[in-house]
Amino acid sequence: MLLMFGASLVLGFVSGLTIFSQSIRLDESQSLWAASHTFEGVLRFVAQDVHTPLYPILLHVWLTAFGYNIITARILSLVFFLLSLVVLWLVLTENVEKRLILISFVVVTFSPFLVWYGSEARMYTLFMFFTLLNVLFYLRMVSQPIGGWQKWGVWYFLAGVGGVYTHYFFFLLLGVEAMYGLWRGISRQVEWKWVRNLALAQGGMLLALSPWIWFALKQGLFRNMAPSLTRPSLYGLMVGWVEYFIGYQSIKMTGTVLSLWPVAVLGVILFLTTWVKTKIKHVGFWLLWAVVPWAVTFVVSFWKPVFLPRYLIFTLPAILIVTSWIVVEVFRLRTRVWVLATIMIIMLGLFWRESDLEASRVVENYNKVALALNSEVGLTDKVVVSSPFTIIPLEYQFYHPNRIETIPKWNRYFPGPIPAFEMAKMEAQINEYKKTYTRLFVLLSYDQGYETKIQDYLDHNLERLDQKEYSTNMKLFVYRLRYDIDVPHLTAERP
Amino acid sequence: MKTKRLVVGKVERSWLVGAVLVTLIYFSWWLNWDNGDNKVMYGLLFGTEVYHVLSSLLFWITIWPLSRGKRKQLVLRRELNLGQQPSVDVFITVAGEPVEVVEKTVRAARDMDYGNHKVFILNDGYVAKKDNWEEIRDLALREGVNCITREIPGGAKAGNVNNGLRLTEGEYVTILDADMIPQKEYLKTLLSYFDRPEIGFVQSPQFYQNSRENEVTRGAWQQQEFFFGPIMAGKGQLNSAFICGTNFLIKREALVGVGGLNETNIAEDFVTSVKVHQAGWTSRYTTEILAKGLAPEDLMSYYKQQLRWARGSLEVLFAQNPLFMKGLSWGQKWQYIFSALYYLNGIIVFVDIAVPLFFLMTGISPVKTSSSNFAFYFIPYILLTFLIINSISRGRLTFRAISFSYSSWWLQIIALISVITGKKMGFSVTPKTKQNGDYSALAYPHMAYVGLSMIGFLVAMYREGLSAGVVTNIAWVSFNILIFWPFIKTALGWSPREVGVPVGQEVAVVEVKSRNG
């Protein structure tokens, strides 16, 4: 308990630093934007997005109560992160031998991947919270086949409903639970009545989500708001796994760690040929939990791309706990202060690298772009962004009177999806700007499949005056629109 | 009566089917020739993979009868009708082993719980020019057993046994190495397995009672345990169990019918088994531990034992290949090949460890696709293989055993060269006591590999920096070094760290109840 308290304090401090220091990110701005609507508006907005409504609704309430800003929004994630740790502790103490509890707790808690989302205004810590809560009750019922359903069934169901209303991928966890339950039924470790109860509970969860599904379908599910995902490669799959261990590091570092996979395989072989002293209850479930969602998502992505490592964050505890188990057994690690301290230092070091504004490949420095634009943009300049939804984080700190526009043009205040990109419409849009403005500032920071077309068109039809890269894949271009008026001098300062 | 037996775990049939699938999927990666960069190196690796895949498939087939639902009883619960006790000759083969070692075996053999057996010490000390051959003769007189001392050499252990066969007449013959102390119920138990007339011989495990003595005995035993556990149990159920030199009982008719033990090969037991099976006899295997012997206690003794086995098995593969022999079923042919193939491991491991080193030194790569692509095919294959091994051996195949096996590559290459060049190797009995000496030389090839890897690393870093290719090949080199590590430590006499099966859990105890008594 002392460790948990200490870990929470350290995490609170670390996350606090990030919460206050980091620029608003695209995904966060969307969370804020969604939560800024009325209650009904939130539902309509989310219905057109790829997500479920619980987090935006909670965020809406939270921001209404404590103030509409990114820091307040991030604190909500931190709250669920810390609550998840409490549930994680319970899951570990009930299912894992003492020898492994502290080490695996520290590994999961300080995982740079998880800490990253612990301070991001997104639904992932809420997702983690419901995952762990659901698993806690599920494993209690598995361990107590007789009487377990009476004691924990309702809680299992409620945690499940919370989960499915937080993220569609929660169904993958339910699938894993069903598989393991079915296997226990077939191998007669639980009665068929137990399996039937599980099926009923999970069916109930689906039923509980059905009103939302109906509403979302009616609104036009995934209408141009979904991120454009490509089919995953095997490399992408393995990078995803590596990220769970080291967080979002530079491509070179991630590639280097990934290339060391034969040593990891040898570690597993060593584990399989070692007399295992520490036991994990229901280890089959943990293995399924760690592997099956990845496999399913990967395969499904060849039909419809849905693979994003962060969507699978609910598998992170299983992956890291099983890995900790292997490491503890192979190296015969004992729970000593220096072991825990070393793990903590390594993990926090990785998180520090991950958050480094200059080096990170995931930090989106919209703040810096907005500040630069605030000082450089004149009254005869126009600012446009693409993809359209990147307008939201940029606007968060853009104070210039000239309104930012998007390519393709999108009116957020008008219900409906983002319009599709059309070259002719873009040409007309640029020609329109030529009538009024002298320079065009174009921020390209999220490719929805037409970024290159935009850049090619502008490069071929306008004179490029300047170009700056503020963070990975976040480029600001400046073009001259007309020659009858002198353009203002660009500031010499570079980001 | 209570006896101990070796542990043989169970495995789900679905796992084996899955293993076959992932093995074939893995092999399909190698069949895609476009993956190759330097075709010569790719071809070499392809050859090693054919070996790995073939060995894996044969392993799945071997343990298939042990899978859940398919498995027959490994221990036969039948009691011999004591009214019909066939005569048994017990041969104890001796060639210079210490008298105190032989004495224990002789006494235990004489005092076995069976009424119709004669004990013969087959004393080869005289022809082997051992100092203690007379002491052995005196021992026989003192203990009231027979002693047959050869005066004309030839045929090594097989010649000694065949000489004994000519001078005895029991209906059954059992052979015990000088250190193999039989249990009281040894004969009764083995005879109880002859429940059908076509059964020619029954083999039981070679248990090492000194398995906890040191790193070498542990490593040797852990290798043996896997062989005499799941592998031989599987072979037994496929009518492909073969004679392992000691602890077996054979019908005289079967043995004499094939001309006695084969004298042309130092793996006389292996070749004789082939001939007995060819003659139409069947074989059985029991996991019950009925005799306890001694593992080689030092690395040099281990080395000599392995070299002899490797030489014998490779000779079978090259000169008397069971695949082309008549009278064997296809199952038996492949099972014999499976056993002999193991000793080709040397050349395979050599190629596997040399390729990443070659890349580090020269920058020439065997493959051009990304390592993560290969990992996708390789990881399920290797992990499922070890998961099944873990399950079927109930976690008893330790990393040390794998290390000893993997590290034997160069002695297996020596054996292979001697077979190819036709150079003869003498039969030398594995010493039964610890030989003193510095055996670090046995790990020189492995240490040289470590040294070359470090040089290779520096060369590669100078050439191309820490590129993905360099990191991957460093990982493979580290993979090899980590496997060699327990062997190197043992050779250098460094203090070990026990990570294997805890003391007292080496074998499971099973109570054998009679079916009719």
CSV table of N, CA and C in Angstrom, one decimal, chain B residues 215-216 298-300 302-303 400 403-404 407 410 437-447 484-496:
chain,number,residue,atom,x,y,z
B,215,GLU,N,27.6,-29.7,-12.4
B,215,GLU,CA,27.0,-29.1,-13.6
B,215,GLU,C,26.9,-30.1,-14.8
B,216,VAL,N,28.0,-30.9,-14.9
B,216,VAL,CA,28.1,-31.9,-16.0
B,216,VAL,C,27.0,-33.0,-15.8
B,298,ASP,N,32.7,-35.5,-15.5
B,298,ASP,CA,33.5,-34.4,-15.9
B,298,ASP,C,33.3,-34.1,-17.4
B,299,LEU,N,33.7,-33.0,-17.8
B,299,LEU,CA,33.3,-32.6,-19.2
B,299,LEU,C,34.0,-33.4,-20.2
B,300,MET,N,35.2,-33.9,-19.9
B,300,MET,CA,35.9,-34.7,-20.9
B,300,MET,C,35.2,-36.1,-21.1
B,302,TYR,N,32.1,-36.6,-20.6
B,302,TYR,CA,30.8,-36.2,-21.3
B,302,TYR,C,31.1,-36.1,-22.8
B,303,TYR,N,32.2,-35.4,-23.1
B,303,TYR,CA,32.6,-35.2,-24.5
B,303,TYR,C,32.9,-36.5,-25.2
B,400,ARG,N,20.0,-25.5,-19.4
B,400,ARG,CA,21.3,-26.1,-19.4
B,400,ARG,C,21.5,-27.3,-20.3
B,403,SER,N,21.7,-25.9,-23.7
B,403,SER,CA,23.0,-25.4,-23.9
B,403,SER,C,24.1,-26.5,-24.2
B,404,PHE,N,24.0,-27.6,-23.4
B,404,PHE,CA,25.0,-28.7,-23.6
B,404,PHE,C,24.8,-29.2,-25.0
B,407,SER,N,25.9,-26.7,-27.6
B,407,SER,CA,27.3,-26.4,-27.6
B,407,SER,C,28.2,-27.6,-28.1
B,410,TRP,N,30.7,-28.7,-32.2
B,410,TRP,CA,32.0,-28.9,-32.9
B,410,TRP,C,32.4,-30.4,-32.7
B,437,GLY,N,41.2,-32.6,-14.2
B,437,GLY,CA,41.9,-31.9,-15.3
B,437,GLY,C,41.2,-30.6,-15.6
B,438,ASP,N,41.9,-29.9,-16.5
B,438,ASP,CA,41.4,-28.6,-16.9
B,438,ASP,C,40.7,-28.8,-18.3
B,439,TYR,N,39.4,-28.6,-18.3
B,439,TYR,CA,38.6,-28.8,-19.5
B,439,TYR,C,38.2,-27.6,-20.2
B,440,SER,N,38.9,-26.5,-19.9
B,440,SER,CA,38.5,-25.2,-20.5
B,440,SER,C,38.7,-25.3,-22.0
B,441,ALA,N,39.6,-26.2,-22.4
B,441,ALA,CA,39.9,-26.3,-23.9
B,441,ALA,C,38.7,-26.7,-24.7
B,442,LEU,N,37.8,-27.5,-24.0
B,442,LEU,CA,36.5,-27.9,-24.7
B,442,LEU,C,35.7,-26.7,-25.0
B,443,ALA,N,35.9,-25.6,-24.4
B,443,ALA,CA,35.0,-24.4,-24.7
B,443,ALA,C,35.8,-23.4,-25.5
B,444,TYR,N,37.0,-23.8,-26.0
B,444,TYR,CA,37.8,-22.8,-26.8
B,444,TYR,C,37.0,-22.4,-28.1
B,445,PRO,N,36.3,-23.3,-28.8
B,445,PRO,CA,35.6,-22.9,-30.0
B,445,PRO,C,34.5,-21.8,-29.6
B,446,HIS,N,33.9,-22.1,-28.5
B,446,HIS,CA,32.8,-21.2,-28.1
B,446,HIS,C,33.4,-19.8,-27.6
B,447,MET,N,34.5,-19.9,-26.9
B,447,MET,CA,35.1,-18.6,-26.5
B,447,MET,C,35.7,-17.8,-27.7
B,484,PHE,N,25.4,-20.6,-25.4
B,484,PHE,CA,26.7,-21.3,-25.1
B,484,PHE,C,27.1,-21.1,-23.6
B,485,TRP,N,26.5,-20.0,-23.0
B,485,TRP,CA,27.0,-19.5,-21.8
B,485,TRP,C,27.1,-20.6,-20.6
B,486,PRO,N,26.0,-21.4,-20.4
B,486,PRO,CA,26.1,-22.4,-19.3
B,486,PRO,C,27.2,-23.4,-19.6
B,487,PHE,N,27.4,-23.8,-20.9
B,487,PHE,CA,28.5,-24.7,-21.2
B,487,PHE,C,29.9,-24.1,-21.0
B,488,ILE,N,30.0,-22.9,-21.4
B,488,ILE,CA,31.3,-22.2,-21.2
B,488,ILE,C,31.6,-22.1,-19.7
B,489,LYS,N,30.6,-21.8,-18.9
B,489,LYS,CA,30.8,-21.6,-17.5
B,489,LYS,C,31.2,-23.0,-16.9
B,490,THR,N,30.6,-24.0,-17.3
B,490,THR,CA,30.9,-25.4,-16.8
B,490,THR,C,32.3,-25.7,-17.2
B,491,ALA,N,32.7,-25.5,-18.4
B,491,ALA,CA,34.1,-25.8,-18.9
B,491,ALA,C,35.1,-25.0,-18.1
B,492,LEU,N,34.8,-23.8,-17.7
B,492,LEU,CA,35.7,-23.0,-17.0
B,492,LEU,C,35.7,-23.2,-15.5
B,493,GLY,N,34.7,-24.1,-15.1
B,493,GLY,CA,34.6,-24.4,-13.7
B,493,GLY,C,34.0,-23.3,-12.8
B,494,TRP,N,33.2,-22.4,-13.5
B,494,TRP,CA,32.7,-21.3,-12.7
B,494,TRP,C,31.4,-21.8,-11.9
B,495,SER,N,31.1,-21.1,-10.8
B,495,SER,CA,30.1,-21.6,-10.0
B,495,SER,C,28.7,-21.5,-10.7
B,496,PRO,N,27.9,-22.6,-10.6
B,496,PRO,CA,26.7,-22.6,-11.3
B,496,PRO,C,25.5,-21.9,-10.5
